[in-house]
């Protein structure tokens, strides 16, 4: 048995208003006059948060269009432009949801590693530390703030740059930053965390490490989405810690069926991670009966719309593509169903499932 020796994030600051400490946090990490580059979710352009970014010297804010999830070509383009404009930079700070944080991780790595980011989609292919990187979530749920991956869509696959060099050097968890997120989006991303917990806690890879974090994250998700009426600041505090703990839980286990199936959807249709997981999870009674029951209750209680019939007009070829992508997620299936998962999940079972979505 070879136990995973995993690399964690460097520093964590948590609290309402913690964002205001960013200038002080960055200061010792500045290298001469090399700038800090702030990659900020485009939602914040012209919003008060943009005015609070602690710019010094040649520092720059770059707004990220996160309409589509991060692509290897956009990562490479950004890293190339930064090298051309500045030579070296002191660091990259990603401010936004999972998309902006993943872009920041990937750009940091591509400032120092040769070639293109598609070369590093996989496990432990990155060989050099990136530049200093900071993650600041403005949506809670993905766990991207703690994970050792950055999920990228490349020319041939949708796969992360999983490596010991990928985790952030610093994260700033300030629940105030999530306060204005629209209810639907906040739910979809929050459910990413809920689903991480269910998949981790019911999986065959489960151990006490994952369980400790998964149970706490699940409890926090329930406090927010099951036991409460309405949304307040306390919910933002709780969901931010749920995301962190949920991410820690899957760090030492794995996700499961919802993620394996939703990767297919997102590869073919561009469905975003949070909403894609919700679309799929809604139909997984067979695999996660209790979780799905509670999920449906939360959807109804929080008056959320989950899209239906998203696969209505697809061709056989489309279905085949999704099935290929999904079946390729071997560790996820193994975690969900055990070593003989291939006996339980055939192309026909998957086709039927996709047709129901
Ligand atoms: P997102 O980052 O894609 O953002 C979703 C939408 O919310 C965007 O329109 C964005 O502009 C908006 N938004 C963000 N913060 C806001 C705020 N405070 N107020 C209002 N609007 C706001 O959404 P996400 O669900 O956080 O992240 C999904 C991405 O994360 C996907 O690309 C997925 O692949 C990735 N992901 C990564 C990991 C990892 O471990 N690296 C894990 C899960 C998901
Ligand atoms: Zn997820």
XYZ file of C-alpha atoms and ligand atoms in Angstrom:
402
model
C 0.000 0.000 0.000
C 1.377 3.326 -1.006
C -0.264 6.194 0.846
C -0.600 9.487 -0.912
C 1.755 12.103 0.482
C -0.095 15.180 -0.545
C 1.001 18.753 -0.744
C -1.220 21.292 0.972
C -1.689 24.996 0.431
C 0.841 27.288 2.135
C -1.018 29.924 4.127
C -4.692 30.468 4.935
C -6.392 33.579 6.238
C -10.105 33.375 7.072
C -12.582 36.024 8.157
C -14.959 38.743 7.065
C -12.835 41.576 5.712
C -9.695 39.404 5.404
C -9.386 40.708 1.834
C -8.266 44.045 3.307
C -5.084 42.350 4.548
C -4.036 41.411 1.028
C -1.565 44.277 0.594
C 0.247 43.306 3.787
C 0.209 39.612 2.814
C 1.664 40.260 -0.631
C 4.379 42.671 0.513
C 7.045 40.114 1.592
C 6.402 38.122 -1.573
C 7.211 40.961 -3.944
C 10.446 40.473 -5.857
C 11.942 43.903 -6.505
C 9.752 45.784 -8.917
C 8.336 42.665 -10.621
C 4.560 43.153 -10.516
C 1.765 41.180 -8.926
C -0.874 40.258 -11.512
C -4.481 40.128 -10.339
C -6.666 37.836 -12.441
C -10.144 38.972 -11.525
C -13.489 37.459 -12.562
C -15.070 39.883 -15.059
C -18.155 40.129 -12.861
C -16.171 42.494 -10.609
C -15.208 45.001 -13.305
C -16.476 48.372 -12.077
C -17.623 46.855 -8.746
C -16.316 48.049 -5.333
C -14.054 44.990 -4.932
C -12.008 46.036 -7.992
C -11.258 49.352 -6.254
C -9.941 47.498 -3.202
C -7.319 45.471 -5.103
C -3.992 46.652 -3.576
C -2.140 47.739 -6.720
C 1.467 48.897 -6.337
C 4.075 49.890 -8.913
C 3.611 47.976 -12.155
C 0.876 45.708 -10.753
C -1.966 44.999 -13.113
C -5.557 43.794 -12.987
C -6.621 41.522 -15.835
C -10.334 40.754 -16.007
C -11.148 37.195 -16.980
C -14.105 36.338 -19.125
C -15.317 33.181 -17.390
C -18.346 32.593 -19.615
C -16.595 29.395 -20.653
C -14.470 27.269 -18.353
C -10.676 27.756 -18.602
C -8.939 26.496 -21.723
C -5.302 25.595 -22.269
C -5.076 28.120 -25.127
C -6.226 31.006 -22.919
C -3.759 30.003 -20.199
C -0.877 29.896 -22.690
C -1.862 33.192 -24.293
C -2.010 34.965 -20.953
C 1.317 33.542 -19.736
C 2.981 34.519 -23.034
C 1.642 38.076 -22.862
C 2.837 38.453 -19.274
C 6.317 37.190 -20.168
C 6.482 39.600 -23.095
C 5.264 42.579 -21.120
C 7.125 42.051 -17.839
C 9.758 39.341 -18.235
C 9.223 38.089 -14.717
C 6.397 38.722 -12.312
C 6.214 38.430 -8.533
C 3.008 36.482 -8.459
C -0.523 35.796 -9.685
C -3.625 36.367 -7.597
C -6.853 34.706 -8.770
C -10.012 36.408 -7.522
C -13.322 34.771 -8.451
C -15.031 31.387 -8.605
C -13.368 28.100 -9.515
C -12.714 29.344 -13.053
C -10.671 32.398 -12.027
C -8.807 30.433 -9.354
C -7.948 27.664 -11.821
C -6.704 30.222 -14.349
C -4.439 31.734 -11.700
C -2.956 28.360 -10.768
C -2.365 27.429 -14.402
C -0.871 30.782 -15.410
C 1.457 30.667 -12.406
C 2.750 27.251 -13.521
C 3.122 28.314 -17.154
C 5.284 31.297 -16.180
C 8.090 28.866 -15.306
C 7.414 25.567 -17.093
C 8.379 25.180 -20.779
C 5.954 24.318 -23.584
C 2.177 24.660 -23.408
C -0.263 23.866 -20.605
C -1.786 20.972 -22.612
C 1.555 19.166 -22.139
C 0.838 19.061 -18.420
C -2.780 17.841 -18.412
C -2.484 14.711 -16.343
C -0.854 13.601 -13.108
C 2.509 14.856 -11.862
C 3.751 16.097 -15.213
C 4.601 19.584 -13.915
C 8.280 19.656 -12.957
C 8.912 23.183 -11.702
C 7.270 25.393 -9.104
C 5.271 28.208 -10.653
C 5.446 31.823 -9.519
C 3.888 32.744 -6.157
C 0.131 32.237 -6.379
C -2.825 33.302 -4.292
C -6.446 32.114 -4.493
C -9.338 34.268 -3.338
C -12.769 32.641 -3.812
C -15.831 34.768 -4.487
C -18.104 31.728 -4.795
C -18.065 28.790 -2.378
C -18.221 25.151 -3.305
C -15.661 23.933 -5.836
C -12.848 23.397 -3.332
C -10.476 24.732 -6.039
C -8.960 26.886 -3.294
C -7.436 23.798 -1.658
C -7.066 21.302 -4.489
C -3.915 20.119 -6.270
C -5.464 20.510 -9.698
C -6.525 23.126 -12.192
C -9.175 21.845 -14.565
C -8.498 22.817 -18.183
C -10.152 22.069 -21.490
C -7.424 21.324 -23.986
C -7.246 20.328 -27.651
C -7.877 16.661 -26.927
C -9.099 16.397 -23.346
C -10.649 18.058 -20.355
C -8.206 17.257 -17.603
C -6.412 19.066 -14.828
C -2.765 19.856 -14.266
C -2.567 17.697 -11.138
C 0.701 18.187 -9.313
C 2.408 19.073 -6.062
C 3.203 22.458 -7.601
C -0.446 23.261 -8.307
C -1.815 24.190 -4.825
C -1.849 27.858 -3.907
C 0.873 29.382 -1.724
C -1.774 31.448 0.006
C -5.548 31.568 0.107
C -7.708 34.376 1.427
C -11.107 33.179 2.620
C -13.302 36.227 3.052
C -16.994 35.257 3.109
C -18.018 38.865 2.415
C -16.843 38.374 -1.164
C -19.585 35.834 -1.844
C -22.428 37.998 -0.541
C -23.741 39.255 -3.877
C -23.642 36.028 -5.848
C -26.981 35.268 -7.558
C -29.025 32.612 -5.732
C -29.009 30.110 -8.613
C -25.236 30.314 -9.152
C -24.561 30.168 -5.431
C -26.711 27.052 -5.239
C -25.058 25.292 -8.208
C -21.564 25.924 -6.870
C -22.672 25.137 -3.299
C -24.080 21.831 -4.534
C -20.705 21.022 -6.067
C -19.552 20.867 -2.443
C -22.599 18.888 -1.293
C -22.005 16.375 -4.095
C -18.273 16.156 -3.261
C -19.332 15.157 0.260
C -21.877 12.543 -0.802
C -19.508 11.038 -3.357
C -16.612 10.977 -0.928
C -18.591 9.680 2.070
C -20.282 6.854 0.164
C -17.207 5.922 -1.876
C -15.039 2.835 -1.534
C -11.906 5.005 -1.100
C -13.234 6.489 2.141
C -10.949 6.701 5.174
C -11.104 8.603 8.480
C -9.169 11.532 7.061
C -11.686 12.130 4.271
C -14.587 11.279 6.515
C -13.692 13.881 9.150
C -13.690 16.669 6.599
C -16.580 15.283 4.532
C -18.937 14.971 7.482
C -18.218 18.515 8.628
C -18.686 19.919 5.137
C -21.947 18.017 4.737
C -23.217 19.316 8.061
C -22.427 22.906 7.016
C -24.169 22.424 3.646
C -27.245 21.145 5.461
C -27.253 24.056 7.889
C -27.283 26.417 4.925
C -29.605 24.681 2.476
C -31.807 22.392 4.575
C -32.273 23.967 8.005
C -32.489 27.650 7.056
C -35.011 29.875 5.477
C -33.442 32.623 3.417
C -29.832 33.664 3.115
C -27.730 35.743 5.471
C -24.079 36.489 6.246
C -23.812 33.401 8.428
C -24.625 31.252 5.387
C -21.721 32.816 3.469
C -19.385 32.047 6.418
C -20.549 28.450 6.633
C -20.529 27.664 2.928
C -16.993 29.003 2.553
C -15.773 26.585 5.217
C -17.881 23.787 3.719
C -16.095 24.293 0.404
C -12.701 24.156 2.096
C -13.543 21.024 4.090
C -15.222 19.354 1.098
C -12.062 19.977 -0.932
C -9.952 18.457 1.853
C -12.247 15.454 1.944
C -11.830 14.619 -1.747
C -8.101 15.339 -1.577
C -7.735 12.005 0.195
C -10.579 10.110 -1.479
C -12.228 10.784 -4.831
C -15.463 12.022 -6.362
C -17.953 9.656 -7.986
C -20.778 9.059 -10.458
C -22.135 12.627 -10.705
C -18.712 14.011 -11.582
C -17.893 11.178 -13.995
C -21.129 11.737 -15.910
C -21.086 15.522 -15.750
C -17.578 15.633 -17.272
C -19.129 14.099 -20.411
C -21.821 16.778 -20.511
C -19.357 19.564 -20.066
C -16.984 18.175 -22.704
C -19.714 17.946 -25.330
C -22.105 20.745 -24.423
C -19.868 23.103 -22.459
C -22.159 22.735 -19.426
C -20.477 24.376 -16.455
C -19.261 22.240 -13.581
C -21.708 23.254 -10.828
C -24.884 23.210 -12.886
C -23.761 20.079 -14.764
C -23.324 18.205 -11.494
C -26.812 19.289 -10.412
C -28.376 18.163 -13.723
C -26.778 14.741 -13.312
C -27.189 14.278 -9.556
C -30.933 14.887 -9.899
C -31.116 11.498 -11.711
C -28.805 9.400 -9.537
C -31.316 7.872 -7.079
C -29.983 4.451 -7.950
C -26.461 5.295 -6.787
C -27.044 7.853 -4.015
C -30.653 7.355 -2.812
C -30.465 9.443 0.360
C -28.303 12.184 -1.110
C -30.568 12.594 -4.126
C -33.669 12.738 -1.949
C -32.134 15.488 0.155
C -30.872 17.247 -2.981
C -34.394 17.375 -4.417
C -35.649 18.775 -1.131
C -32.980 21.507 -1.208
C -33.811 22.376 -4.825
C -37.442 22.813 -3.957
C -36.911 24.618 -0.684
C -34.475 27.081 -2.236
C -36.620 27.483 -5.373
C -33.851 26.660 -7.797
C -34.270 25.729 -11.463
C -32.433 22.636 -12.602
C -32.403 22.427 -16.419
C -34.070 19.365 -17.932
C -33.870 17.562 -21.273
C -30.394 18.864 -22.017
C -29.626 15.781 -24.136
C -32.889 15.890 -26.086
C -31.476 16.633 -29.542
C -28.215 14.742 -29.495
C -27.019 12.252 -32.104
C -25.646 8.747 -31.491
C -22.207 10.155 -32.106
C -22.738 12.818 -29.426
C -23.831 10.216 -26.895
C -20.801 8.092 -27.752
C -18.473 11.016 -27.142
C -19.981 11.686 -23.718
C -19.835 8.016 -22.822
C -16.155 7.842 -23.845
C -15.262 10.858 -21.706
C -17.197 9.508 -18.760
C -15.817 5.964 -18.892
C -12.338 7.404 -18.990
C -12.809 8.724 -15.447
C -11.742 5.360 -14.045
C -10.776 6.356 -10.489
C -14.130 8.097 -10.047
C -16.049 4.976 -11.071
C -13.859 2.774 -8.943
C -14.425 4.989 -5.926
C -18.173 4.959 -6.510
C -18.725 1.301 -7.319
C -15.640 -0.678 -6.361
C -12.967 -2.511 -8.312
C -15.430 -4.381 -10.533
C -17.220 -1.194 -11.615
C -16.863 -2.153 -15.272
C -19.314 -4.981 -14.711
C -21.893 -2.526 -13.407
C -21.437 0.369 -15.799
C -21.788 -0.468 -19.458
C -22.186 1.849 -22.438
C -25.881 0.956 -22.420
C -26.415 1.962 -18.775
C -24.638 5.224 -19.425
C -26.571 5.909 -22.626
C -29.847 5.430 -20.735
C -28.677 7.771 -18.008
C -27.594 10.504 -20.452
C -30.930 10.198 -22.278
C -32.772 10.962 -19.045
C -30.846 14.181 -18.302
P -17.264 30.062 -12.043
O -15.971 30.471 -11.505
O -17.285 29.430 -13.388
O -18.252 31.321 -12.041
C -19.630 31.159 -12.352
C -20.297 32.503 -12.565
O -20.393 33.226 -11.342
C -19.515 33.411 -13.506
O -20.441 34.044 -14.352
C -18.869 34.430 -12.587
O -18.636 35.646 -13.237
C -19.884 34.546 -11.486
N -19.397 34.985 -10.160
C -18.309 34.579 -9.472
N -18.273 35.149 -8.239
C -19.369 35.942 -8.161
C -19.904 36.786 -7.130
N -19.326 36.904 -5.924
N -21.031 37.453 -7.406
C -21.663 37.309 -8.602
N -21.232 36.532 -9.594
C -20.092 35.840 -9.368
O -18.050 29.083 -11.039
P -17.564 27.996 -9.989
O -18.705 27.075 -9.851
O -17.013 28.622 -8.760
O -16.355 27.270 -10.693
C -16.490 26.342 -11.728
C -15.120 26.115 -12.299
O -14.282 25.548 -11.298
C -15.076 25.171 -13.475
O -14.184 25.673 -14.429
C -14.546 23.876 -12.892
O -13.846 23.091 -13.825
C -13.625 24.408 -11.815
N -13.405 23.476 -10.717
C -12.142 23.308 -10.293
C -11.849 22.461 -9.253
C -10.447 22.285 -8.820
O -10.207 21.516 -7.903
N -9.496 22.962 -9.387
C -12.880 21.789 -8.604
C -14.175 21.971 -9.036
C -14.443 22.843 -10.091
Zn -16.815 19.239 -8.281
